[in-house]
Coordinates of C-alpha atoms in Angstrom, one line a residue:
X40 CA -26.9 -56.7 -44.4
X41 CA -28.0 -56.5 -41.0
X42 CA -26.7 -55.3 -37.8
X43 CA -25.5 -57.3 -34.2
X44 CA -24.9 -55.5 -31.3
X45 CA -23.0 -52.6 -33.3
X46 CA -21.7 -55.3 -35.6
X47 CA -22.7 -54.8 -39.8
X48 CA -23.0 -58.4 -40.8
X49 CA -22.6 -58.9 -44.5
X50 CA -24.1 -62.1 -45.8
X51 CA -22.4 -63.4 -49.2
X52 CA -24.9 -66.3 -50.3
X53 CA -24.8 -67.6 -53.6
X54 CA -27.0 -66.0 -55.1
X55 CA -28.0 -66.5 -59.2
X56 CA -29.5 -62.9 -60.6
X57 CA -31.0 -64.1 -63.8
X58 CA -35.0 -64.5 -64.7
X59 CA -37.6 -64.2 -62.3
X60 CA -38.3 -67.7 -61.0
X61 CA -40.7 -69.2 -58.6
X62 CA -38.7 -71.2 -56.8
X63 CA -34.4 -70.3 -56.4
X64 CA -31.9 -72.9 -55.4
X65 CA -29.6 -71.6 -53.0
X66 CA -27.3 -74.1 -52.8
X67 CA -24.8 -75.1 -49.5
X68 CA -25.3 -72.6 -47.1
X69 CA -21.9 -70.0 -47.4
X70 CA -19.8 -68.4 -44.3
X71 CA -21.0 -64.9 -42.7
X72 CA -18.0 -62.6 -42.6
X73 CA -18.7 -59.9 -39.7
X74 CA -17.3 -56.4 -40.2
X75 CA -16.5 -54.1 -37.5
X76 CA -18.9 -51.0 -37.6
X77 CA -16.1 -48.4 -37.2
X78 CA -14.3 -50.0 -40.8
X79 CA -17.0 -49.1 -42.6
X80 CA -17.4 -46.5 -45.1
X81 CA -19.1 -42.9 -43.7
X82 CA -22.1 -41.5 -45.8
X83 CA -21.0 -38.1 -46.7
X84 CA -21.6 -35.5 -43.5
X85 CA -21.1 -38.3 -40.7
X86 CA -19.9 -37.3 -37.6
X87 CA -18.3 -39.7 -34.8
X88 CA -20.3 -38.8 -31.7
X89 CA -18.0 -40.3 -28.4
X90 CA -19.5 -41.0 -25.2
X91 CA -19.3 -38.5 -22.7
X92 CA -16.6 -38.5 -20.2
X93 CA -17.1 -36.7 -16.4
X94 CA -15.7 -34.0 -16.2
X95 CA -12.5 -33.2 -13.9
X96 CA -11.9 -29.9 -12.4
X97 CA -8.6 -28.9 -12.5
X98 CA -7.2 -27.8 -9.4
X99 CA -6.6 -23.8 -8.9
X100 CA -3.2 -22.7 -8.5
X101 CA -0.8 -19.8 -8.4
X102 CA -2.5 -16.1 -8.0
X103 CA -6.0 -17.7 -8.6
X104 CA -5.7 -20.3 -6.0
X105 CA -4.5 -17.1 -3.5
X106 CA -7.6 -15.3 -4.7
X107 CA -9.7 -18.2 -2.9
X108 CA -7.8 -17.6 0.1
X109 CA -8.4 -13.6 -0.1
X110 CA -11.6 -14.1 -0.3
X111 CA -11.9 -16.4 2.8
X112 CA -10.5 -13.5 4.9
X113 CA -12.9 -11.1 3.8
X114 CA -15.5 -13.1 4.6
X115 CA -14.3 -13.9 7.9
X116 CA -13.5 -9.8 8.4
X117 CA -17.7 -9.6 7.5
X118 CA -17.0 -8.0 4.2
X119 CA -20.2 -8.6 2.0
X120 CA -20.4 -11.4 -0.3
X121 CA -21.7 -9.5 -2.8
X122 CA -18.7 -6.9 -2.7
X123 CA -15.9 -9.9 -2.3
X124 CA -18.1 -12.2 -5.6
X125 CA -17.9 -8.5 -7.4
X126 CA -14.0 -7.8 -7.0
X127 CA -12.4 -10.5 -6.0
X128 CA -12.1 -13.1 -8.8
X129 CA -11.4 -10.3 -11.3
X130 CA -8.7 -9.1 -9.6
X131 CA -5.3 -9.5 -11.5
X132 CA -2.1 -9.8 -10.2
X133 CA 0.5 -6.9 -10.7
X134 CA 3.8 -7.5 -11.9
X135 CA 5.0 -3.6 -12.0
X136 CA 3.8 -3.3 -8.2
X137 CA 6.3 -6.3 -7.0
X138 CA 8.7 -5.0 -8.9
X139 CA 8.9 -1.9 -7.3
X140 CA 8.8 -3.4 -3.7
X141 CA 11.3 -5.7 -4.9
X142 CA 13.3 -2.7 -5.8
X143 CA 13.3 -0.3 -2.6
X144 CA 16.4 0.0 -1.1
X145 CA 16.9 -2.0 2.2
X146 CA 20.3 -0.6 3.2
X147 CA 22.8 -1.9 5.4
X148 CA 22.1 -1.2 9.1
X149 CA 25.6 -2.9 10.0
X150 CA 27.1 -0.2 7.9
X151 CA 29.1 2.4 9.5
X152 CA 28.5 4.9 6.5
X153 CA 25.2 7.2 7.3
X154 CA 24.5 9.4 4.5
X155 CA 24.4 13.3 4.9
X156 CA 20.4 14.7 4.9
X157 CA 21.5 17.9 2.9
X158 CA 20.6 16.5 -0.5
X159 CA 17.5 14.9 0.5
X160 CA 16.7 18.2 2.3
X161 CA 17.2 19.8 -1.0
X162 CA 15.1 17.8 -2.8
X163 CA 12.1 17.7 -0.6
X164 CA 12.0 21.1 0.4
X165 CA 12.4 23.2 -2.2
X166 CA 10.7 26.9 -3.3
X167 CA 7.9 25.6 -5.3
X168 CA 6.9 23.4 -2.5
X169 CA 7.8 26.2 0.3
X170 CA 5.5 28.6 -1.9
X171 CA 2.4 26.8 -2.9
X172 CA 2.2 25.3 0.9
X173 CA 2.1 29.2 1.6
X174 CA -0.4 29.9 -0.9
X175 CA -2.6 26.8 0.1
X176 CA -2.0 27.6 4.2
X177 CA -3.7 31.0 4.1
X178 CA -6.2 30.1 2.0
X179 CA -7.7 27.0 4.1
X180 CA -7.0 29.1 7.2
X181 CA -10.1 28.7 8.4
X182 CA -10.1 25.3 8.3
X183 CA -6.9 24.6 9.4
X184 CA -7.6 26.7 12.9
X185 CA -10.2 24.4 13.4
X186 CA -8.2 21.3 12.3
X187 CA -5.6 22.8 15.3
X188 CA -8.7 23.7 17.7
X189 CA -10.5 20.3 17.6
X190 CA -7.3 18.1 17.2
X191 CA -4.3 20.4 18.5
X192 CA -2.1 19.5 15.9
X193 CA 0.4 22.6 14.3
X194 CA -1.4 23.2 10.9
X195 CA 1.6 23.7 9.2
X196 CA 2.6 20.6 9.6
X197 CA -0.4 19.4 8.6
X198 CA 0.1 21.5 5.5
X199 CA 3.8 19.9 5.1
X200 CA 2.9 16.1 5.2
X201 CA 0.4 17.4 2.3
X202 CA 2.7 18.8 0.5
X203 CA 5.8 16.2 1.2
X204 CA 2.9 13.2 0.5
X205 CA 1.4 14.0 -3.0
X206 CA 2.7 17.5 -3.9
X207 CA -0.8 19.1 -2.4
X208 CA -3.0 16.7 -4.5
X209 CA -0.6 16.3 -7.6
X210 CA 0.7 13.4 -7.7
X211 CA -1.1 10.4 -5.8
X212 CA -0.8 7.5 -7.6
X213 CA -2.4 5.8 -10.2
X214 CA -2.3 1.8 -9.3
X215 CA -5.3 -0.2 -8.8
X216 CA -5.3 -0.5 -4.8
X217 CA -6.7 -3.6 -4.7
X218 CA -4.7 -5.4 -7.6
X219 CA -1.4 -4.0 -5.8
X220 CA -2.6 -5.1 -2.4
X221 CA -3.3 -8.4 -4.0
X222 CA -0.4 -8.2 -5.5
X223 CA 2.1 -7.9 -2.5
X224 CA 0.7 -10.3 -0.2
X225 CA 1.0 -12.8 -3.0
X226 CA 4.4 -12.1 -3.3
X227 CA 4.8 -12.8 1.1
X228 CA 7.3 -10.3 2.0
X229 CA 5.2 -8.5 4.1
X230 CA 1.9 -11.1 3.8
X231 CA 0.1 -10.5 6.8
X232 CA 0.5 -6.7 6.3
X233 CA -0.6 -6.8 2.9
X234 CA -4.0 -8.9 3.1
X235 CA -4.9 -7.1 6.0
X236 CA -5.1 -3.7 3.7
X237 CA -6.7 -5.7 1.2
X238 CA -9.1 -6.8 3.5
X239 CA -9.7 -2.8 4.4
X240 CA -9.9 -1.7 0.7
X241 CA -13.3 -4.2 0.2
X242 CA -14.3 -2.3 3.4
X243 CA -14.1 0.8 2.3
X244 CA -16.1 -0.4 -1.1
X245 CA -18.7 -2.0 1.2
X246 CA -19.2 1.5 3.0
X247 CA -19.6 3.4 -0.4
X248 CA -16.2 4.0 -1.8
X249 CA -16.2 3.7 -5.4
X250 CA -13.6 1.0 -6.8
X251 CA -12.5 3.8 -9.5
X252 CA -11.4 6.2 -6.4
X253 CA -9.0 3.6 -4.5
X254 CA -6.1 4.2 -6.4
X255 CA -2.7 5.1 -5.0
X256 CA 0.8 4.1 -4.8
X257 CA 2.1 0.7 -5.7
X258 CA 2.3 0.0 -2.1
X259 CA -1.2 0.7 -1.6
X260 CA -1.3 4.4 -0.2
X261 CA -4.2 6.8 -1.7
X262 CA -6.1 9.7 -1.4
X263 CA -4.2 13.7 -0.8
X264 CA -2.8 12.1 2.9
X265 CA -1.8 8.8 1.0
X266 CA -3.9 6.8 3.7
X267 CA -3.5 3.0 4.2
X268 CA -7.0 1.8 3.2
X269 CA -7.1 0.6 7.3
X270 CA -6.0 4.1 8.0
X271 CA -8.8 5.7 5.7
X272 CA -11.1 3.1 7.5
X273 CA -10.4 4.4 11.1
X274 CA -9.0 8.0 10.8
X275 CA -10.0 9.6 7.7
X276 CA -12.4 12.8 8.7
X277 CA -14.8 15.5 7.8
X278 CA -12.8 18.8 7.3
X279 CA -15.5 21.1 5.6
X280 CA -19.1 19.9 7.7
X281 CA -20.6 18.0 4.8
X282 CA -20.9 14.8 6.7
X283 CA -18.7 12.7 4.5
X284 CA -15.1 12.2 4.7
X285 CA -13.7 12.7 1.5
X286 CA -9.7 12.2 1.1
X287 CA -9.8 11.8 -2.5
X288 CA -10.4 14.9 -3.7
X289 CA -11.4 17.2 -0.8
X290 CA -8.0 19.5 0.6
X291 CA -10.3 20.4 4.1
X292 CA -10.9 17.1 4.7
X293 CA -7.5 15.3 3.9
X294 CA -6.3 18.2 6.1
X295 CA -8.3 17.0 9.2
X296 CA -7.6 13.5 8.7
X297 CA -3.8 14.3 8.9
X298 CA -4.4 16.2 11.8
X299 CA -6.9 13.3 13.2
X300 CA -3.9 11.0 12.4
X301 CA -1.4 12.9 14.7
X302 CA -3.3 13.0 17.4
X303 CA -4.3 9.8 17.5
X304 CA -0.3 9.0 16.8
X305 CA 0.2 11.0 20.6
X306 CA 0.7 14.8 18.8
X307 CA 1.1 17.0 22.0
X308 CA -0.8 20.5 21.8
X309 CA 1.2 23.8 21.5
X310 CA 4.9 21.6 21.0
X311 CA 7.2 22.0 18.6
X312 CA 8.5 19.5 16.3
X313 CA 12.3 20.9 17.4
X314 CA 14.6 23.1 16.9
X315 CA 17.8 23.8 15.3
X316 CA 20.6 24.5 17.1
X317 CA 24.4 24.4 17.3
X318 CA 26.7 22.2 19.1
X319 CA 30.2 22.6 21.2
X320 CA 33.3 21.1 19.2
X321 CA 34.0 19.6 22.5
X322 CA 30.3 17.6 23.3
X323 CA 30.9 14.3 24.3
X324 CA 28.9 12.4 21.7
X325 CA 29.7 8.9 23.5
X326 CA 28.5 10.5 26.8
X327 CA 25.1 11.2 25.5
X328 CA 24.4 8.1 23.3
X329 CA 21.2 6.6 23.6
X330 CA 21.0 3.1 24.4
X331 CA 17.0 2.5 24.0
X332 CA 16.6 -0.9 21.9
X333 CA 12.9 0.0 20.0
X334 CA 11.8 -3.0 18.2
X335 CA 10.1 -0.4 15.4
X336 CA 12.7 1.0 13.1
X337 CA 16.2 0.8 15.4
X338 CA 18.3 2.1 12.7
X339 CA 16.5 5.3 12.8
X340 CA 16.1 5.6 16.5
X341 CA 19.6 4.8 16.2
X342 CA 20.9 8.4 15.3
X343 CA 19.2 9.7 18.7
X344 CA 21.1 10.9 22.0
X345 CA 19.3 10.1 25.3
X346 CA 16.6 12.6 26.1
X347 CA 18.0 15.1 28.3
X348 CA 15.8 18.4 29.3
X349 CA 16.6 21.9 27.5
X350 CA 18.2 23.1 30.7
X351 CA 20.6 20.1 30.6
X352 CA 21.3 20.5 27.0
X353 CA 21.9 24.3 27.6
X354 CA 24.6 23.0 29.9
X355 CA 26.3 21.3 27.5
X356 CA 26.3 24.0 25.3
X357 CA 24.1 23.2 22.9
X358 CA 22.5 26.5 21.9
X359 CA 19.5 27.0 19.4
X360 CA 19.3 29.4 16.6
X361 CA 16.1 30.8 16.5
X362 CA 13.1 29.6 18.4
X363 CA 13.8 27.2 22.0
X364 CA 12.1 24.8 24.0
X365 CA 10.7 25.3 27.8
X366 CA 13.5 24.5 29.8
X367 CA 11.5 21.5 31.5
X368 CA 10.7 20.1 28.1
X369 CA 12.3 17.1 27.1
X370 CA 14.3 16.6 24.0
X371 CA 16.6 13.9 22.0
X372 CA 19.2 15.5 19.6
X373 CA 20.3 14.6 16.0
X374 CA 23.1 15.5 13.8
X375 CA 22.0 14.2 10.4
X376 CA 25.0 16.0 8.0
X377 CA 27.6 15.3 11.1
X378 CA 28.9 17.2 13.9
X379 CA 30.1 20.3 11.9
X380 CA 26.6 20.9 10.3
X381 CA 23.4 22.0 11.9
X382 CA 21.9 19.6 14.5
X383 CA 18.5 19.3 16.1
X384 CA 16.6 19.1 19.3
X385 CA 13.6 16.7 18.4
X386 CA 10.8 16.6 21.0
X387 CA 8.1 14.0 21.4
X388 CA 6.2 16.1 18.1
X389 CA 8.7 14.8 15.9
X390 CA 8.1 11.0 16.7
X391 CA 4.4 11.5 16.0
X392 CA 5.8 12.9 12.4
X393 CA 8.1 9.5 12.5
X394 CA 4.8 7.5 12.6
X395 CA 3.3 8.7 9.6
X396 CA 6.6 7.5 8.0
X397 CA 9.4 6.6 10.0
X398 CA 12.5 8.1 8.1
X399 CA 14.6 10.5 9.8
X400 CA 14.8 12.4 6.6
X401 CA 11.4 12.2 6.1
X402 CA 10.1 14.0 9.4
X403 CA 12.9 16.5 9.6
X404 CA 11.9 17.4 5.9
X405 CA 8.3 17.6 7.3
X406 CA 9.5 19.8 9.6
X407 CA 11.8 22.4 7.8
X408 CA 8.4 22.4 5.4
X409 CA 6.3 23.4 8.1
X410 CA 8.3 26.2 9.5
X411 CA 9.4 27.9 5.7
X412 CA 5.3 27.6 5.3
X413 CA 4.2 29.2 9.1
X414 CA 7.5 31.8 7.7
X415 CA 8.8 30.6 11.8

């Protein structure tokens, strides 16, 4: 038996096995029958060894392929390659945070129903929230004085976003901000939006944030002010003089960087928010419509009148309760439970309140808040 070129080659000769001889006739020479190597028998223990074959990357797709681009805009944002090659890869996508967005209400702006603010009123600004805003306000008084002297903004209201925003520090969220973030963009309702704050959460680990402390909403909101990570990048601030910035667990500092935020949003020194007031059974609503078209948020600006000054509104009869404007001051008025209900006189204040989070129910809430806390 012998082997050709991976071939076993079996000869059968004729052969005689009997008593040794010296010489052996071997007669006509006989045919060679060839046997393929793979047909024959394995000794016990033999394994097939195949040839190699190159090896094919498959190509990326889904979340994982959108991870490469991620990672391509941090790196053209200058985020450190060592910060996107530590988070970025791992980060997995978040079913429960798409779900949510999915699931926010989007309303219908054609619609001529408006619902009444009264029960959102009485959800969101209740005794609990009314009394530990006190207890909190007199206790960082000193802070917030200086939160009003360097920045000018009312500290109650400060206070109130505090308190409307997390519950003073309560509640703030548990999702992994950059998995959400991730998440969102993925998704592409708001894409741009979305990688752009993912972009600013690997900023804020490259200047020293821990990944364990950027958690928030499942929108991406953190910290006691619920910061966009680009708003933490640009106006968080130090509240207490310890040279560090600290909204995650520090009330002085979330304080000033809600105070830093409303200036910076235009918050005018000394203003109020508004005022309630009452209105004349016969105002002429149509007379004072507004008919501004804002590109931001129209179905809020919406349920504005035109600005008119106090003295002007005084002449139409519209009459505050409590607390008024100057007479020069200029002021937009809104009847969020309907005509028969209280209305109010909003001054430029309250669209700084409207760009933390523009919802008329929101920043009249914010408001109310503020004034039960200051006991106006």
């Amino acid at each position: 038996m012998r082997s050709i070129s991976g071939w076993t080659v079996v000869a059968l000769a004729g052969v005689a096995f009997g008593p040794a001889s010296a010489q052996v006739d071997l007669g006509p020479p006989q045919p060679v029958r060839v046997v393929p190597a793979q047909l024959q028998p394995r000794p016990p223990g033999y394994t097939q060894v195949y040839p190699a074959q190159p090896y094919a990357p498959q190509p990326l797709t889904g979340f994982a392929a959108y991870k490469v681009r991620l990672a391509a805009l941090a790196r053209q944002a200058g985020v450190r390659e060592a910060t996107i090659q530590a988070y970025v890869p791992s980060v997995n996508l978040s079913t429960r945070a798409m779900q949510l967005d999915r699931s926010q209400p989007t309303g219908n702006v054609n619609s001529p129903y408006i619902s009444p603010f009264a029960p959102y009123r009485a959800r969101h600004v209740t005794a609990s929230l009314i009394n530990r805003g006190q207890a909190r306000y007199y206790a960082h008084w000193t802070t917030l004085r200086q939160v009003e002297a360097r920045y000018g903004v009312d500290p109650a209201v400060a206070m109130a976003i505090y308190g409307h925003e997390t519950s003073y520090g309560q509640v703030t969220g548990n999702f992994d901000l950059l998995e959400a973030l991730a998440s969102l963009a993925y998704e592409g309702r708001r894409r741009a939006f979305f990688e752009a704050e993912f972009v600013a959460a690997l900023k804020l680990i490259d200047g020293g944030i821990a990944r364990s402390r950027l958690r928030g909403s499942y929108a991406g909101a953190t910290g006691y002010p619920q910061f966009m990570p680009s708003v933490a990048l640009r106006l968080r601030a130090d509240g207490d003089g310890d040279g560090y910035a600290n909204i995650w667990t520090n009330e002085a500092d979330a304080l000033a960087s809600i105070g830093n935020y409303l200036r910076d949003a235009g918050w005018k020194r000394g203003l109020p928010w508004g005022v309630a007031v009452r209105t004349p059974s016969g105002l002429n609503r149509a007379a004072i419509r507004s008919t501004l078209n804002t590109p931001r948020c129209p179905a809020v600006f919406r349920r504005h009148s035109r600005w008119l000054t106090m003295r002007e509104w005084r002449a139409l009869g519209v009459a505050p309760y409590g607390r008024t404007l100057p007479e020069a001051e200029m002021a937009t008025l809104i009847e969020p439970d309907g005509p028969s209900a209280t209305a109010y006189l909003l001054t430029s204040n309250y669209r700084t309140i409207l760009d933390y989070n523009c919802s008329n129910f929101y920043a009249l809430s914010v408001g109310l808040l503020a004034d039960a806390i200051a006991r106006r």
